[in-house]
Amino acid sequence: MSNRRKAQAIQALDAMCDQLPIPGGCLDCNAEQTMTRDSNGVYRITIHHEDTCPWLAGIERRKGETTC
Ligand SMILES: [Zn+2]
């Protein structure tokens, strides 16, 4: 990837960080996504599920079953 294309990609990702929230991210609820960039330049997408999301409930249930 050329430096110009890298700069365009970073610019596009930075623009997404300003578009909060972004609809979608889950097929089972009306989730919203937020995107951030940390101090190391790593982009992170966080999906915010509805409280009633069955997929999220399944994840939470499995967390409760995990023993270390
Ligand atoms: Zn969901």
PDB file of N, CA, C and O and ligand atoms in Angstrom, residues 26 29 49 53, ligand 1:
ATOM      1  N   CYS A  26     -24.981  -6.190  15.231  1.00  0.00           N
ATOM      2  CA  CYS A  26     -25.576  -7.404  15.807  1.00  0.00           C
ATOM      3  C   CYS A  26     -26.824  -7.751  15.007  1.00  0.00           C
ATOM      4  O   CYS A  26     -27.633  -6.873  14.708  1.00  0.00           O
ATOM      5  N   CYS A  29     -30.245  -7.696  17.665  1.00  0.00           N
ATOM      6  CA  CYS A  29     -30.817  -6.526  18.338  1.00  0.00           C
ATOM      7  C   CYS A  29     -30.454  -5.268  17.544  1.00  0.00           C
ATOM      8  O   CYS A  29     -29.734  -5.334  16.559  1.00  0.00           O
ATOM      9  N   HIS A  49     -24.886  -3.583  22.635  1.00  0.00           N
ATOM     10  CA  HIS A  49     -26.121  -4.339  22.424  1.00  0.00           C
ATOM     11  C   HIS A  49     -27.241  -3.757  23.282  1.00  0.00           C
ATOM     12  O   HIS A  49     -26.998  -3.130  24.311  1.00  0.00           O
ATOM     13  N   CYS A  53     -30.882  -8.198  24.253  1.00  0.00           N
ATOM     14  CA  CYS A  53     -30.268  -8.945  23.147  1.00  0.00           C
ATOM     15  C   CYS A  53     -30.059 -10.421  23.536  1.00  0.00           C
ATOM     16  O   CYS A  53     -29.343 -10.716  24.493  1.00  0.00           O
TER      17      CYS A  53
HETATM   18 ZN    ZN B   1     -27.147  -7.687  20.143  1.00  0.00          ZN
END
